[in-house]
Coordinates of C-alpha atoms and ligand atoms in Angstrom, one line a residue:
X45 CA -18.1 -3.9 9.3
X46 CA -17.8 -7.4 8.0
X47 CA -16.8 -7.9 4.3
X48 CA -19.5 -9.6 2.3
X49 CA -18.5 -13.2 1.5
X50 CA -16.4 -13.8 -1.6
X51 CA -15.7 -10.1 -2.1
X52 CA -12.1 -10.0 -0.7
X53 CA -9.8 -8.5 -3.3
X54 CA -6.2 -7.4 -3.0
X55 CA -6.0 -3.7 -1.8
X56 CA -4.9 -1.2 -4.4
X57 CA -3.6 2.4 -4.2
X58 CA -1.6 1.6 -1.0
X59 CA -4.7 0.4 1.0
X60 CA -6.5 2.7 3.5
X61 CA -3.5 4.9 4.0
X62 CA -3.0 5.4 0.3
X63 CA -6.7 6.1 -0.2
X64 CA -6.7 8.7 2.7
X65 CA -3.6 10.4 1.3
X66 CA -5.2 10.5 -2.2
X67 CA -8.4 12.0 -0.9
X68 CA -6.3 14.9 0.4
X69 CA -3.7 15.1 -2.3
X70 CA -6.1 15.0 -5.3
X71 CA -8.3 18.0 -4.3
X72 CA -5.2 19.9 -3.1
X73 CA -3.5 19.3 -6.5
X74 CA -6.6 20.4 -8.5
X75 CA -6.7 23.7 -6.5
X76 CA -3.0 24.1 -6.8
X77 CA -3.1 23.8 -10.6
X78 CA -6.0 26.3 -10.8
X79 CA -4.1 28.8 -8.7
X80 CA -0.8 28.2 -10.6
X81 CA -2.4 28.7 -14.0
X82 CA -3.6 32.2 -13.2
X83 CA -0.4 33.2 -11.3
X84 CA 2.5 35.1 -13.0
X85 CA 5.2 32.5 -12.6
X86 CA 2.7 29.6 -13.5
X87 CA 5.0 27.2 -11.6
X88 CA 3.9 23.5 -11.6
X89 CA 6.2 22.6 -8.7
X90 CA 6.7 24.6 -5.5
X91 CA 4.1 26.5 -3.4
X92 CA 1.4 28.6 -5.1
X93 CA 2.2 32.3 -5.3
X94 CA -1.0 33.0 -3.3
X95 CA -3.0 31.0 -0.8
X96 CA -6.8 31.7 -1.1
X97 CA -8.8 32.5 1.9
X98 CA -12.2 30.8 2.6
X99 CA -14.0 33.8 1.2
X100 CA -12.3 33.2 -2.2
X101 CA -13.3 29.5 -2.2
X102 CA -16.8 29.4 -0.7
X103 CA -19.6 31.0 -2.7
X104 CA -23.2 29.9 -2.3
X105 CA -24.1 31.3 -5.8
X106 CA -21.4 29.2 -7.3
X107 CA -22.8 26.2 -5.5
X108 CA -26.2 27.0 -7.0
X109 CA -24.6 27.2 -10.4
X110 CA -23.1 23.8 -10.0
X111 CA -26.3 22.2 -8.8
X112 CA -28.2 23.8 -11.8
X113 CA -25.6 22.3 -14.1
X114 CA -25.9 18.9 -12.6
X115 CA -29.7 19.2 -12.7
X116 CA -29.7 20.2 -16.4
X117 CA -27.4 17.2 -17.3
X118 CA -29.6 14.9 -15.3
X119 CA -32.7 16.2 -17.1
X120 CA -31.0 15.6 -20.5
X121 CA -30.1 12.1 -19.4
X122 CA -33.7 11.3 -18.8
X123 CA -34.9 12.5 -22.2
X124 CA -35.8 9.8 -24.7
X125 CA -32.7 8.1 -26.1
X126 CA -32.1 7.0 -29.7
X127 CA -31.0 3.7 -28.3
X128 CA -31.1 1.8 -25.0
X129 CA -28.1 -0.5 -24.7
X130 CA -27.5 -3.5 -22.5
X131 CA -24.4 -3.6 -20.3
X132 CA -22.2 -6.8 -19.8
X133 CA -23.7 -9.7 -17.9
X134 CA -23.6 -9.1 -14.1
X135 CA -22.9 -11.7 -11.4
X136 CA -26.6 -12.5 -11.0
X137 CA -26.7 -13.1 -14.8
X138 CA -28.8 -10.0 -15.3
X139 CA -27.9 -7.0 -17.6
X140 CA -28.5 -3.4 -16.9
X141 CA -30.0 -1.0 -19.5
X142 CA -28.4 2.3 -20.4
X143 CA -29.7 5.3 -22.4
X144 CA -27.4 6.1 -25.3
X145 CA -28.1 9.9 -25.5
X146 CA -24.8 11.5 -24.4
X147 CA -24.1 13.0 -27.8
X148 CA -27.7 14.3 -27.8
X149 CA -27.0 15.9 -24.4
X150 CA -23.9 17.6 -25.8
X151 CA -25.8 19.0 -28.8
X152 CA -28.7 20.2 -26.6
X153 CA -26.3 21.8 -24.2
X154 CA -24.5 23.5 -27.1
X155 CA -27.9 24.8 -28.3
X156 CA -28.9 26.1 -24.9
X157 CA -25.5 27.7 -24.4
X158 CA -25.6 29.3 -27.9
X159 CA -29.1 30.7 -27.2
X160 CA -27.9 31.9 -23.8
X161 CA -24.9 33.7 -25.3
X162 CA -26.9 35.4 -28.0
X163 CA -29.3 36.6 -25.3
X164 CA -26.4 38.1 -23.4
X165 CA -25.3 35.3 -21.1
X166 CA -21.8 36.3 -19.9
X167 CA -20.2 32.8 -20.3
X168 CA -16.7 34.2 -20.3
X169 CA -17.2 35.2 -16.7
X170 CA -17.2 31.5 -15.8
X171 CA -13.4 31.7 -16.1
X172 CA -13.4 34.0 -13.0
X173 CA -15.2 31.6 -10.7
X174 CA -13.3 28.4 -11.6
X175 CA -11.6 28.3 -8.2
X176 CA -14.8 28.5 -6.0
X177 CA -16.5 26.2 -8.6
X178 CA -13.8 23.5 -8.2
X179 CA -14.0 24.0 -4.4
X180 CA -17.8 23.5 -4.2
X181 CA -17.6 20.6 -6.6
X182 CA -15.1 18.9 -4.3
X183 CA -17.3 19.4 -1.3
X184 CA -20.3 18.1 -3.3
X185 CA -18.3 15.1 -4.3
X186 CA -17.4 14.3 -0.7
X187 CA -21.2 14.5 0.3
X188 CA -22.2 12.5 -2.8
X189 CA -19.6 9.8 -2.1
X190 CA -21.0 9.6 1.5
X191 CA -24.5 9.1 0.2
X192 CA -23.3 6.4 -2.2
X193 CA -21.5 4.7 0.6
X194 CA -24.7 4.7 2.7
X195 CA -26.8 3.5 -0.2
X196 CA -24.5 0.5 -0.6
X197 CA -25.5 -0.6 2.9
X198 CA -28.8 -1.7 1.5
X199 CA -27.6 -3.0 -1.8
X200 CA -27.8 -6.8 -2.4
X201 CA -24.4 -8.6 -2.1
X202 CA -24.5 -9.4 -5.9
X203 CA -24.5 -5.6 -6.6
X204 CA -21.3 -4.9 -4.7
X205 CA -17.9 -4.3 -6.3
X206 CA -15.1 -6.7 -5.4
X207 CA -12.6 -3.9 -5.0
X208 CA -14.6 -1.7 -2.6
X209 CA -15.6 -4.1 0.1
X210 CA -12.6 -4.7 2.2
X211 CA -14.4 -3.8 5.4
X212 CA -12.2 -0.7 5.9
X213 CA -14.4 2.4 5.9
X214 CA -11.9 4.8 4.4
X215 CA -10.7 2.4 1.7
X216 CA -14.2 1.4 0.7
X217 CA -15.4 5.0 0.7
X218 CA -12.6 5.8 -1.7
X219 CA -13.0 2.7 -4.0
X220 CA -16.8 2.6 -4.0
X221 CA -18.8 -0.2 -2.6
X222 CA -21.7 -0.6 -5.0
X223 CA -20.9 -1.5 -8.6
X224 CA -23.8 0.2 -10.3
X225 CA -25.7 2.4 -7.9
X226 CA -29.1 3.4 -9.4
X227 CA -32.4 4.8 -8.6
X228 CA -34.8 3.3 -11.1
X229 CA -33.3 3.8 -14.6
X230 CA -30.9 6.6 -13.4
X231 CA -27.4 5.1 -13.1
X232 CA -25.2 7.4 -11.1
X233 CA -21.9 6.1 -12.3
X234 CA -22.8 5.9 -16.0
X235 CA -24.3 9.5 -15.7
X236 CA -21.2 10.9 -14.1
X237 CA -18.6 9.1 -16.3
X238 CA -19.4 11.0 -19.5
X239 CA -21.8 13.9 -18.9
X240 CA -21.5 16.7 -16.3
X241 CA -17.7 16.6 -16.1
X242 CA -16.9 15.9 -19.8
X243 CA -19.4 18.4 -21.2
X244 CA -18.4 20.8 -18.3
X245 CA -14.8 20.5 -19.5
X246 CA -15.5 21.8 -23.0
X247 CA -17.8 24.5 -21.6
X248 CA -15.0 25.8 -19.4
X249 CA -12.7 25.7 -22.4
X250 CA -15.3 27.8 -24.3
X251 CA -15.6 30.2 -21.5
X252 CA -11.9 30.7 -21.4
X253 CA -11.9 31.3 -25.2
X254 CA -14.6 33.9 -24.9
X255 CA -12.8 35.6 -22.0
X256 CA -9.6 35.7 -24.1
X257 CA -11.7 37.3 -26.9
X258 CA -13.0 39.9 -24.4
X259 CA -9.5 40.7 -23.2
X260 CA -7.5 40.6 -26.4
X261 CA -10.0 41.2 -29.2
X262 CA -9.8 37.7 -30.6
X263 CA -8.9 34.1 -29.5
X264 CA -5.3 33.1 -30.1
X265 CA -4.5 30.3 -32.5
X266 CA -3.2 28.3 -29.6
X267 CA -6.6 28.7 -27.8
X268 CA -8.4 27.5 -30.9
X269 CA -6.3 24.4 -31.2
X270 CA -6.7 23.4 -27.5
X271 CA -10.5 24.0 -27.8
X272 CA -10.8 22.1 -31.1
X273 CA -8.7 19.1 -30.0
X274 CA -10.5 18.7 -26.7
X275 CA -13.9 19.2 -28.2
X276 CA -13.1 16.4 -30.7
X277 CA -12.1 14.1 -27.8
X278 CA -15.2 14.8 -25.8
X279 CA -17.4 14.6 -28.9
X280 CA -15.8 11.2 -29.8
X281 CA -16.3 9.9 -26.2
X282 CA -20.0 10.8 -26.4
X283 CA -20.5 9.6 -30.0
X284 CA -19.1 6.2 -29.0
X285 CA -20.8 6.3 -25.6
X286 CA -21.8 2.7 -25.7
X287 CA -18.1 1.7 -25.6
X288 CA -17.9 2.9 -22.0
X289 CA -20.1 0.0 -21.0
X290 CA -17.2 -2.4 -21.4
X291 CA -14.5 -0.3 -19.7
X292 CA -13.0 -1.1 -16.3
X293 CA -14.7 1.8 -14.7
X294 CA -18.2 0.4 -15.5
X295 CA -17.6 -3.3 -15.3
X296 CA -15.1 -3.6 -12.4
X297 CA -14.8 -0.5 -10.2
X298 CA -17.3 0.4 -7.5
X299 CA -18.7 4.0 -7.5
X300 CA -17.1 5.9 -4.7
X301 CA -14.9 9.0 -4.2
X302 CA -12.2 7.9 -6.6
X303 CA -14.5 7.8 -9.7
X304 CA -16.9 10.6 -8.5
X305 CA -14.0 13.0 -7.9
X306 CA -12.4 12.0 -11.2
X307 CA -15.6 12.6 -13.1
X308 CA -16.9 15.7 -11.4
X309 CA -13.8 17.7 -10.4
X310 CA -10.5 16.3 -11.8
X311 CA -11.7 16.1 -15.5
X312 CA -13.4 19.5 -15.9
X313 CA -10.9 21.5 -13.8
X314 CA -7.5 20.0 -14.5
X315 CA -8.1 18.8 -18.1
X316 CA -8.9 22.5 -19.0
X317 CA -5.5 23.5 -17.6
X318 CA -4.0 24.3 -21.0
X319 CA -6.8 26.7 -21.9
X320 CA -6.6 28.3 -18.4
X321 CA -2.8 28.7 -18.8
X322 CA -3.3 30.3 -22.3
X323 CA -5.8 32.9 -20.9
X324 CA -3.2 34.3 -18.5
X325 CA -0.1 33.5 -20.5
X326 CA -0.7 34.1 -24.2
X327 CA 1.7 32.1 -26.4
X328 CA 2.7 33.0 -30.0
X329 CA 2.0 30.2 -32.4
X330 CA 2.9 30.3 -36.1
X331 CA 1.0 28.4 -38.8
X332 CA 3.7 25.8 -39.6
X333 CA 4.0 24.8 -36.0
X334 CA 0.2 24.8 -35.6
X335 CA -0.1 22.5 -38.6
X336 CA 2.6 20.1 -37.2
X337 CA 0.7 20.0 -33.9
X338 CA -2.6 19.3 -35.8
X339 CA -0.8 16.4 -37.6
X340 CA 0.4 15.0 -34.2
X341 CA -3.1 15.2 -32.8
X342 CA -4.5 13.5 -36.0
X343 CA -2.0 10.6 -35.7
X344 CA -2.9 10.1 -32.0
X345 CA -6.6 10.2 -32.8
X346 CA -6.2 7.8 -35.7
X347 CA -4.5 5.2 -33.5
X348 CA -6.8 5.8 -30.5
X349 CA -10.0 5.5 -32.5
X350 CA -8.7 2.7 -34.7
X351 CA -7.7 0.6 -31.7
X352 CA -10.8 1.2 -29.7
X353 CA -13.2 0.6 -32.6
X354 CA -11.3 -2.6 -33.6
X355 CA -11.7 -4.1 -30.1
X356 CA -15.3 -2.9 -29.6
X357 CA -16.3 -4.4 -33.0
X358 CA -14.4 -7.6 -32.1
X359 CA -16.2 -7.9 -28.7
X360 CA -19.6 -7.1 -30.1
X361 CA -19.5 -9.0 -33.3
X362 CA -16.4 -11.2 -33.9
X363 CA -17.6 -12.1 -37.4
X364 CA -17.9 -8.5 -38.6
X365 CA -16.2 -8.3 -42.0
X366 CA -14.0 -5.3 -41.0
X367 CA -12.0 -7.5 -38.7
X368 CA -12.3 -10.8 -40.7
X369 CA -8.5 -11.0 -41.5
X370 CA -7.3 -10.6 -37.9
X371 CA -5.5 -13.3 -36.1
X372 CA -6.9 -14.3 -32.7
X373 CA -6.1 -16.8 -29.9
X374 CA -8.6 -18.8 -27.9
X375 CA -9.0 -18.5 -24.1
X376 CA -10.5 -20.9 -21.6
X377 CA -13.4 -18.5 -21.0
X378 CA -14.6 -19.0 -24.6
X379 CA -13.7 -15.4 -25.5
X380 CA -10.8 -14.8 -27.9
X381 CA -7.9 -12.3 -27.9
X382 CA -6.8 -10.3 -30.9
X383 CA -3.1 -10.8 -31.7
X384 CA -2.8 -8.9 -34.9
X385 CA -4.0 -5.5 -36.1
X386 CA -3.7 -2.7 -33.6
X387 CA -3.8 -5.1 -30.7
X388 CA -0.8 -7.0 -32.2
X389 CA 1.3 -3.9 -32.2
X390 CA 1.3 -3.3 -28.5
X391 CA -1.0 -4.6 -25.7
X392 CA -2.6 -1.1 -25.3
X393 CA -2.6 0.7 -28.6
X394 CA -5.5 2.9 -27.5
X395 CA -3.4 4.2 -24.6
X396 CA -0.6 5.1 -27.1
X397 CA -3.0 7.1 -29.3
X398 CA -4.4 8.8 -26.2
X399 CA -0.9 9.8 -25.0
X400 CA 0.1 11.2 -28.4
X401 CA -3.1 13.4 -28.3
X402 CA -2.2 14.5 -24.7
X403 CA 1.1 15.8 -26.0
X404 CA -0.6 17.6 -28.9
X405 CA -2.9 19.4 -26.4
X406 CA 0.1 20.8 -24.5
X407 CA 2.3 21.8 -27.4
X408 CA 0.2 24.9 -28.4
X409 CA 1.2 26.3 -25.0
X410 CA 4.9 26.5 -26.0
X411 CA 7.9 25.3 -24.1
X412 CA 8.5 28.1 -21.6
X413 CA 6.5 26.5 -18.8
X414 CA 6.1 23.0 -17.5
X415 CA 2.5 23.6 -16.2
X416 CA 0.6 23.0 -19.4
X417 CA 2.4 19.6 -19.7
X418 CA 1.0 18.5 -16.4
X419 CA -1.8 16.6 -18.2
X420 CA 0.7 14.7 -20.3
X421 CA 2.8 13.6 -17.4
X422 CA -0.1 12.8 -15.1
X423 CA -1.8 10.9 -17.9
X424 CA 1.3 8.8 -18.7
X425 CA 1.5 7.8 -15.0
X426 CA -2.3 7.1 -14.9
X427 CA -2.1 4.9 -18.0
X428 CA 1.0 2.9 -16.8
X429 CA -0.9 2.2 -13.5
X430 CA -4.1 1.5 -15.3
X431 CA -2.4 -0.9 -17.7
X432 CA -0.9 -2.8 -14.7
X433 CA -4.3 -3.1 -13.1
X434 CA -5.9 -4.3 -16.4
X435 CA -3.0 -6.7 -16.9
X436 CA -3.6 -8.3 -13.5
X437 CA -7.3 -8.7 -14.2
X438 CA -6.7 -10.2 -17.7
X439 CA -4.2 -12.6 -16.1
X440 CA -6.8 -13.7 -13.7
X441 CA -9.4 -14.0 -16.4
X442 CA -7.4 -15.6 -19.1
X443 CA -4.4 -17.3 -17.4
X444 CA -2.3 -19.2 -19.9
X445 CA -3.8 -17.5 -22.9
X446 CA -2.8 -14.1 -21.5
X447 CA 0.8 -15.4 -21.1
X448 CA 0.7 -16.4 -24.7
X449 CA -0.6 -13.0 -25.7
X450 CA 2.2 -11.3 -23.8
X451 CA 4.8 -13.5 -25.5
X452 CA 3.3 -12.7 -28.9
X453 CA 3.0 -9.0 -28.2
X454 CA 5.7 -8.1 -25.7
X455 CA 5.3 -4.3 -25.5
X456 CA 2.6 -2.8 -23.4
X457 CA 2.1 0.8 -24.7
X458 CA 5.0 2.1 -26.7
X459 CA 6.5 -0.2 -29.4
X460 CA 10.1 -1.3 -28.6
X461 CA 10.2 1.0 -25.5
X462 CA 7.6 0.0 -23.0
Ligands
NDP225 P1 -9.5 -0.8 -22.6 O1 -10.5 -0.3 -23.6 O2 -8.1 -0.8 -23.1 O3 -9.9 -2.3 -22.3 C1 -9.1 -3.3 -21.7 C2 -9.8 -4.6 -21.9 O4 -9.8 -4.9 -23.3 C3 -9.2 -5.8 -21.2 O5 -9.6 -5.9 -19.9 C4 -9.8 -6.9 -22.1 O6 -11.2 -7.1 -21.6 C5 -9.8 -6.3 -23.5 N1 -8.6 -6.7 -24.2 C6 -7.3 -6.5 -23.9 N2 -6.5 -7.0 -24.8 C7 -7.3 -7.5 -25.8 C8 -7.0 -8.2 -27.0 N3 -5.8 -8.4 -27.5 N4 -8.1 -8.6 -27.7 C9 -9.4 -8.4 -27.3 N5 -9.7 -7.8 -26.2 C10 -8.6 -7.3 -25.4 O7 -9.7 -0.2 -21.2 P2 -9.8 1.2 -20.6 O8 -11.1 1.3 -20.0 O9 -8.6 1.4 -19.7 O10 -9.6 2.3 -21.8 C11 -10.6 2.7 -22.7 C12 -10.2 4.0 -23.4 O11 -10.4 5.1 -22.4 C13 -8.8 4.1 -23.8 O12 -8.7 4.7 -25.1 C14 -8.1 5.0 -22.8 O13 -7.0 5.6 -23.3 C15 -9.2 5.9 -22.4 N6 -9.1 6.5 -21.1 C16 -9.0 7.8 -20.9 C17 -8.9 8.4 -19.7 C18 -8.8 9.9 -19.6 O14 -8.8 10.4 -18.5 N7 -8.7 10.6 -20.7 C19 -8.9 7.6 -18.5 C20 -8.9 6.2 -18.7 C21 -9.0 5.6 -20.0 P3 -12.1 -8.3 -22.1 O15 -11.2 -9.3 -22.7 O16 -12.9 -8.7 -20.9 O17 -13.0 -7.7 -23.2

């Protein structure tokens, strides 16, 4: 297949070989983590204590459950929204429109789940089918990514993503060919980014909390903290849903296996690892340590929200009074870069806050096992890699001005360290 003209971009993730390896490694890791969390030794490294047979993985009723969930979230997406926002300008100078109703979808889901539980819905039982659920979600993602790949064959050249059109089938399937695949108003990437996976994550956490209550009479303090912190994170993402429209995922990356798997499998099933671990490995947690962990999470959230809001305000309305005193430098594109405030401390203060929160989510699980810290280590690696990708794009966009910014703000994520 020939590459569309002007779409050649340097290969990322180790090219086709790296993409193929990741498509095997990521699902295997997700299943390994699910198995490890419920096993006695809960080992992060080394083979799982038990290898599941196909009968433990494949369950048509679980597939039906997944499809019902996706259908429900799609229906909530199509409900009237409090606001319809415009995305950034595309190559053909047009702008796409997006419904801002993710928080509404979270609230309506909570209402439906609450009604279901009071009518006897055994939500806690969801914790027992996480393994087959992750398996069918992975299969569904492969099929979905194939359909997205096929859909891109008929997309106009202006709608293709620069990174996912190398001409290599495996690489392009992984990276995603089309930037914003849609049917009418329904935007598949935008829908998957923040809804079924993110809301699914807190629902799985809740199911684990209910199951713990069933097993031990009441949820542990550690389980409350993990549920509370992660609900705050998901609620925040959906409350500030519009901010996703300027992220790399929406503006730069095509929609293929990488993002679809991340959104639909990786997030709900591996980000709920701490709650999964706590269900099978209860951890004592005293009030003083719990308060210290809450403080760490609050610091992380304060930095994360402050940095993200400052940049979003600056990009949306540079003359907003809340950012009036901040120093900026011009770039050749006409846009300016912040060099004081949060963005004068390090070049990615939002990543720093996010990482501090990641640590706070693991700490309630104690220090006896490495497994609940998986998210922290994985996330640190993801953010270092993501920062490098963003740095390259900013260098291409802003050239000399970006060099100046790097000189003025030499540290990337952690002040005086990295
Ligand atoms: P960012 O929100 O960090 O955006 C990077 C962009 O910001 C750059 O491309 C540039 O774009 C702009 N920018 C950079 N420096 C400046 C500056 N000094 N002044 C003004 N604008 C600047 O990107 P991400 O999408 O990576 O992250 C968004 C959030 O999502 C973060 O908080 C991150 O931690 C979180 N995240 C969470 C994940 C998870 O799995 N939990 C995964 C990935 C991200 P431009 O100039 O074109 O506006």
